Amino acid sequence: MPEITVRPMTEAEFAGWQDDLARAYADEQVQSGNWAPGEALARAREAARRGSHRGGTHPGCCSSSGCGQAGSESGASGSPSSTRRGLRTRAFLYDIEVDEPHRGKGYGRALLTAAEEAARSRGVSALELNVFGGNATSIGLYESAGYIVVQQQMRTRLT
């Protein structure tokens, strides 16, 4: 696994990352047949605004940027403050993104490990995430890191 340096995002970086995240989420929702293209971005931004994912420096938020070899940005990960769910404390991992030229080199795993360590240091006992069913690369990463499916939604087209 490559070595990375993880640091908190600045407010400007967080705003840009959140915008990129909303665009990617909107695209996934359109590709999945959940949202119409013309409404997807507005819906994604509204979902982010309503959610607990409201700012890079709010208490308990861990939004970070990972930097790899030669100072090149390798990606970004973020998880909000932990919450109680049943008998455990959990955090939610919103995104790991590795810039195209650095993919397939272990940076995703390094960022996932960093997110897990950050959550663990805050007393979190479980880290959760969502991944779209068509994202085989991410599913492979999470499964190889020991993540298990705890909820699954399936669909068939009836046209």
mmCIF file of C-alpha atoms in Angstrom:
data_model
loop_
_atom_site.group_PDB
_atom_site.id
_atom_site.type_symbol
_atom_site.label_atom_id
_atom_site.label_comp_id
_atom_site.label_asym_id
_atom_site.label_seq_id
_atom_site.Cartn_x
_atom_site.Cartn_y
_atom_site.Cartn_z
ATOM 1 C CA MET A 1 0.000 0.000 0.000
ATOM 2 C CA PRO A 2 1.441 3.411 -0.900
ATOM 3 C CA GLU A 3 2.161 5.887 1.821
ATOM 4 C CA ILE A 4 -0.121 8.902 1.907
ATOM 5 C CA THR A 5 -0.257 12.024 3.972
ATOM 6 C CA VAL A 6 -3.757 12.881 5.145
ATOM 7 C CA ARG A 7 -4.731 16.351 6.245
ATOM 8 C CA PRO A 8 -8.035 18.094 6.929
ATOM 9 C CA MET A 9 -9.638 19.780 3.954
ATOM 10 C CA THR A 10 -9.825 23.533 3.899
ATOM 11 C CA GLU A 11 -13.297 25.056 3.607
ATOM 12 C CA ALA A 12 -12.633 25.826 -0.082
ATOM 13 C CA GLU A 13 -11.473 22.247 -0.748
ATOM 14 C CA PHE A 14 -14.504 20.882 1.089
ATOM 15 C CA ALA A 15 -16.872 23.045 -0.971
ATOM 16 C CA GLY A 16 -15.264 21.849 -4.210
ATOM 17 C CA TRP A 17 -15.253 18.230 -3.048
ATOM 18 C CA GLN A 18 -18.895 18.428 -2.003
ATOM 19 C CA ASP A 19 -19.820 19.873 -5.402
ATOM 20 C CA ASP A 20 -17.914 17.064 -7.170
ATOM 21 C CA LEU A 21 -19.594 14.532 -4.889
ATOM 22 C CA ALA A 22 -23.065 15.912 -5.694
ATOM 23 C CA ARG A 23 -22.340 15.742 -9.437
ATOM 24 C CA ALA A 24 -21.111 12.155 -9.206
ATOM 25 C CA TYR A 25 -24.078 11.145 -7.035
ATOM 26 C CA ALA A 26 -26.501 12.766 -9.481
ATOM 27 C CA ASP A 27 -24.871 10.907 -12.383
ATOM 28 C CA GLU A 28 -25.140 7.585 -10.516
ATOM 29 C CA GLN A 29 -28.802 8.219 -9.722
ATOM 30 C CA VAL A 30 -29.515 8.952 -13.401
ATOM 31 C CA GLN A 31 -27.589 5.873 -14.573
ATOM 32 C CA SER A 32 -29.475 3.758 -12.027
ATOM 33 C CA GLY A 33 -32.797 5.015 -13.379
ATOM 34 C CA ASN A 34 -33.772 6.685 -10.112
ATOM 35 C CA TRP A 35 -33.797 10.350 -11.163
ATOM 36 C CA ALA A 36 -34.441 12.271 -14.367
ATOM 37 C CA PRO A 37 -31.349 14.007 -15.800
ATOM 38 C CA GLY A 38 -32.856 17.497 -15.578
ATOM 39 C CA GLU A 39 -33.533 17.254 -11.845
ATOM 40 C CA ALA A 40 -30.666 15.064 -10.654
ATOM 41 C CA LEU A 41 -28.072 17.688 -9.716
ATOM 42 C CA ALA A 42 -30.552 19.833 -7.780
ATOM 43 C CA ARG A 43 -31.806 16.735 -5.933
ATOM 44 C CA ALA A 44 -28.243 15.640 -5.091
ATOM 45 C CA ARG A 45 -27.346 19.091 -3.752
ATOM 46 C CA GLU A 46 -30.555 19.184 -1.698
ATOM 47 C CA ALA A 47 -29.808 15.746 -0.258
ATOM 48 C CA ALA A 48 -26.345 16.937 0.789
ATOM 49 C CA ARG A 49 -27.799 20.128 2.297
ATOM 50 C CA ARG A 50 -30.391 18.181 4.331
ATOM 51 C CA GLY A 51 -27.995 15.483 5.469
ATOM 52 C CA SER A 52 -25.472 15.481 8.249
ATOM 53 C CA HIS A 53 -22.834 16.111 5.626
ATOM 54 C CA ARG A 54 -23.014 19.869 5.931
ATOM 55 C CA GLY A 55 -19.526 21.186 6.339
ATOM 56 C CA GLY A 56 -15.909 20.157 6.463
ATOM 57 C CA THR A 57 -15.202 21.645 9.858
ATOM 58 C CA HIS A 58 -18.377 20.986 11.836
ATOM 59 C CA PRO A 59 -17.727 19.136 15.124
ATOM 60 C CA GLY A 60 -16.962 15.488 14.615
ATOM 61 C CA CYS A 61 -16.569 15.735 10.849
ATOM 62 C CA CYS A 62 -13.522 14.132 9.350
ATOM 63 C CA SER A 63 -13.029 15.431 5.831
ATOM 64 C CA SER A 64 -9.574 14.844 4.523
ATOM 65 C CA SER A 65 -7.438 15.068 1.462
ATOM 66 C CA GLY A 66 -4.826 12.403 0.794
ATOM 67 C CA CYS A 67 -1.576 13.244 -0.875
ATOM 68 C CA GLY A 68 0.679 10.551 -2.349
ATOM 69 C CA GLN A 69 4.085 10.319 -3.980
ATOM 70 C CA ALA A 70 5.676 13.487 -5.301
ATOM 71 C CA GLY A 71 2.912 15.558 -3.724
ATOM 72 C CA SER A 72 0.252 14.552 -6.242
ATOM 73 C CA GLU A 73 -3.283 14.579 -4.937
ATOM 74 C CA SER A 74 -4.489 11.018 -4.755
ATOM 75 C CA GLY A 75 -8.020 11.504 -3.544
ATOM 76 C CA ALA A 76 -10.374 12.651 -0.876
ATOM 77 C CA SER A 77 -12.441 10.929 1.736
ATOM 78 C CA GLY A 78 -14.921 12.207 4.224
ATOM 79 C CA SER A 79 -17.081 10.939 7.009
ATOM 80 C CA PRO A 80 -19.438 12.972 9.168
ATOM 81 C CA SER A 81 -19.763 12.957 12.903
ATOM 82 C CA SER A 82 -20.614 9.617 14.415
ATOM 83 C CA THR A 83 -24.145 8.845 15.536
ATOM 84 C CA ARG A 84 -25.745 6.240 17.750
ATOM 85 C CA ARG A 85 -27.563 3.455 15.958
ATOM 86 C CA GLY A 86 -28.889 0.764 18.199
ATOM 87 C CA LEU A 87 -26.168 -0.301 20.579
ATOM 88 C CA ARG A 88 -23.211 0.960 18.593
ATOM 89 C CA THR A 89 -21.671 4.160 17.400
ATOM 90 C CA ARG A 90 -21.211 4.381 13.655
ATOM 91 C CA ALA A 91 -19.845 6.799 11.115
ATOM 92 C CA PHE A 92 -20.676 7.043 7.452
ATOM 93 C CA LEU A 93 -18.058 7.212 4.726
ATOM 94 C CA TYR A 94 -19.361 9.423 1.929
ATOM 95 C CA ASP A 95 -16.667 9.124 -0.682
ATOM 96 C CA ILE A 96 -13.256 7.925 -1.662
ATOM 97 C CA GLU A 97 -12.090 9.346 -4.936
ATOM 98 C CA VAL A 98 -8.729 8.693 -6.527
ATOM 99 C CA ASP A 99 -7.638 10.891 -9.402
ATOM 100 C CA GLU A 100 -7.569 8.986 -12.694
ATOM 101 C CA PRO A 101 -3.773 8.781 -13.198
ATOM 102 C CA HIS A 102 -3.340 7.267 -9.711
ATOM 103 C CA ARG A 103 -6.041 4.585 -9.858
ATOM 104 C CA GLY A 104 -5.093 0.936 -9.424
ATOM 105 C CA LYS A 105 -2.011 1.770 -7.344
ATOM 106 C CA GLY A 106 -3.399 1.231 -3.845
ATOM 107 C CA TYR A 107 -4.407 4.798 -3.030
ATOM 108 C CA GLY A 108 -8.078 3.857 -2.581
ATOM 109 C CA ARG A 109 -7.127 1.266 0.016
ATOM 110 C CA ALA A 110 -4.783 3.745 1.714
ATOM 111 C CA LEU A 111 -7.576 6.340 1.891
ATOM 112 C CA LEU A 112 -10.032 3.728 3.195
ATOM 113 C CA THR A 113 -7.554 2.706 5.889
ATOM 114 C CA ALA A 114 -7.051 6.365 6.842
ATOM 115 C CA ALA A 115 -10.832 6.886 7.108
ATOM 116 C CA GLU A 116 -11.142 3.790 9.299
ATOM 117 C CA GLU A 117 -8.329 4.987 11.558
ATOM 118 C CA ALA A 118 -9.904 8.441 11.876
ATOM 119 C CA ALA A 119 -13.282 6.910 12.793
ATOM 120 C CA ARG A 120 -11.693 4.476 15.247
ATOM 121 C CA SER A 121 -9.802 7.333 16.959
ATOM 122 C CA ARG A 122 -13.184 8.992 17.609
ATOM 123 C CA GLY A 123 -14.540 5.891 19.346
ATOM 124 C CA VAL A 124 -16.614 4.727 16.382
ATOM 125 C CA SER A 125 -17.292 0.986 16.348
ATOM 126 C CA ALA A 126 -18.618 0.651 12.771
ATOM 127 C CA LEU A 127 -17.985 2.437 9.503
ATOM 128 C CA GLU A 128 -20.767 2.265 6.920
ATOM 129 C CA LEU A 129 -21.025 3.314 3.289
ATOM 130 C CA ASN A 130 -23.206 2.954 0.220
ATOM 131 C CA VAL A 131 -21.966 1.768 -3.143
ATOM 132 C CA PHE A 132 -23.949 1.512 -6.361
ATOM 133 C CA GLY A 133 -24.309 -2.041 -7.650
ATOM 134 C CA GLY A 134 -22.563 -1.288 -10.930
ATOM 135 C CA ASN A 135 -19.388 -0.028 -9.257
ATOM 136 C CA ALA A 136 -17.438 -3.297 -9.337
ATOM 137 C CA THR A 137 -14.083 -1.663 -8.553
ATOM 138 C CA SER A 138 -15.327 -0.109 -5.311
ATOM 139 C CA ILE A 139 -17.286 -3.208 -4.332
ATOM 140 C CA GLY A 140 -14.104 -5.265 -4.769
ATOM 141 C CA LEU A 141 -12.120 -2.847 -2.613
ATOM 142 C CA TYR A 142 -14.672 -2.856 0.196
ATOM 143 C CA GLU A 143 -15.144 -6.640 0.150
ATOM 144 C CA SER A 144 -11.381 -7.229 0.234
ATOM 145 C CA ALA A 145 -11.183 -4.871 3.226
ATOM 146 C CA GLY A 146 -13.754 -6.934 5.142
ATOM 147 C CA TYR A 147 -16.935 -4.948 4.493
ATOM 148 C CA ILE A 148 -20.118 -6.996 4.285
ATOM 149 C CA VAL A 149 -23.493 -6.268 2.711
ATOM 150 C CA VAL A 150 -25.967 -5.301 5.438
ATOM 151 C CA GLN A 151 -28.767 -4.084 3.197
ATOM 152 C CA GLN A 152 -29.401 -4.648 -0.490
ATOM 153 C CA GLN A 153 -31.855 -3.152 -2.935
ATOM 154 C CA MET A 154 -32.548 -4.899 -6.226
ATOM 155 C CA ARG A 155 -34.560 -4.040 -9.320
ATOM 156 C CA THR A 156 -35.758 -5.512 -12.600
ATOM 157 C CA ARG A 157 -37.133 -3.522 -15.487
ATOM 158 C CA LEU A 158 -40.667 -4.513 -16.517
ATOM 159 C CA THR A 159 -40.732 -2.884 -19.948
#
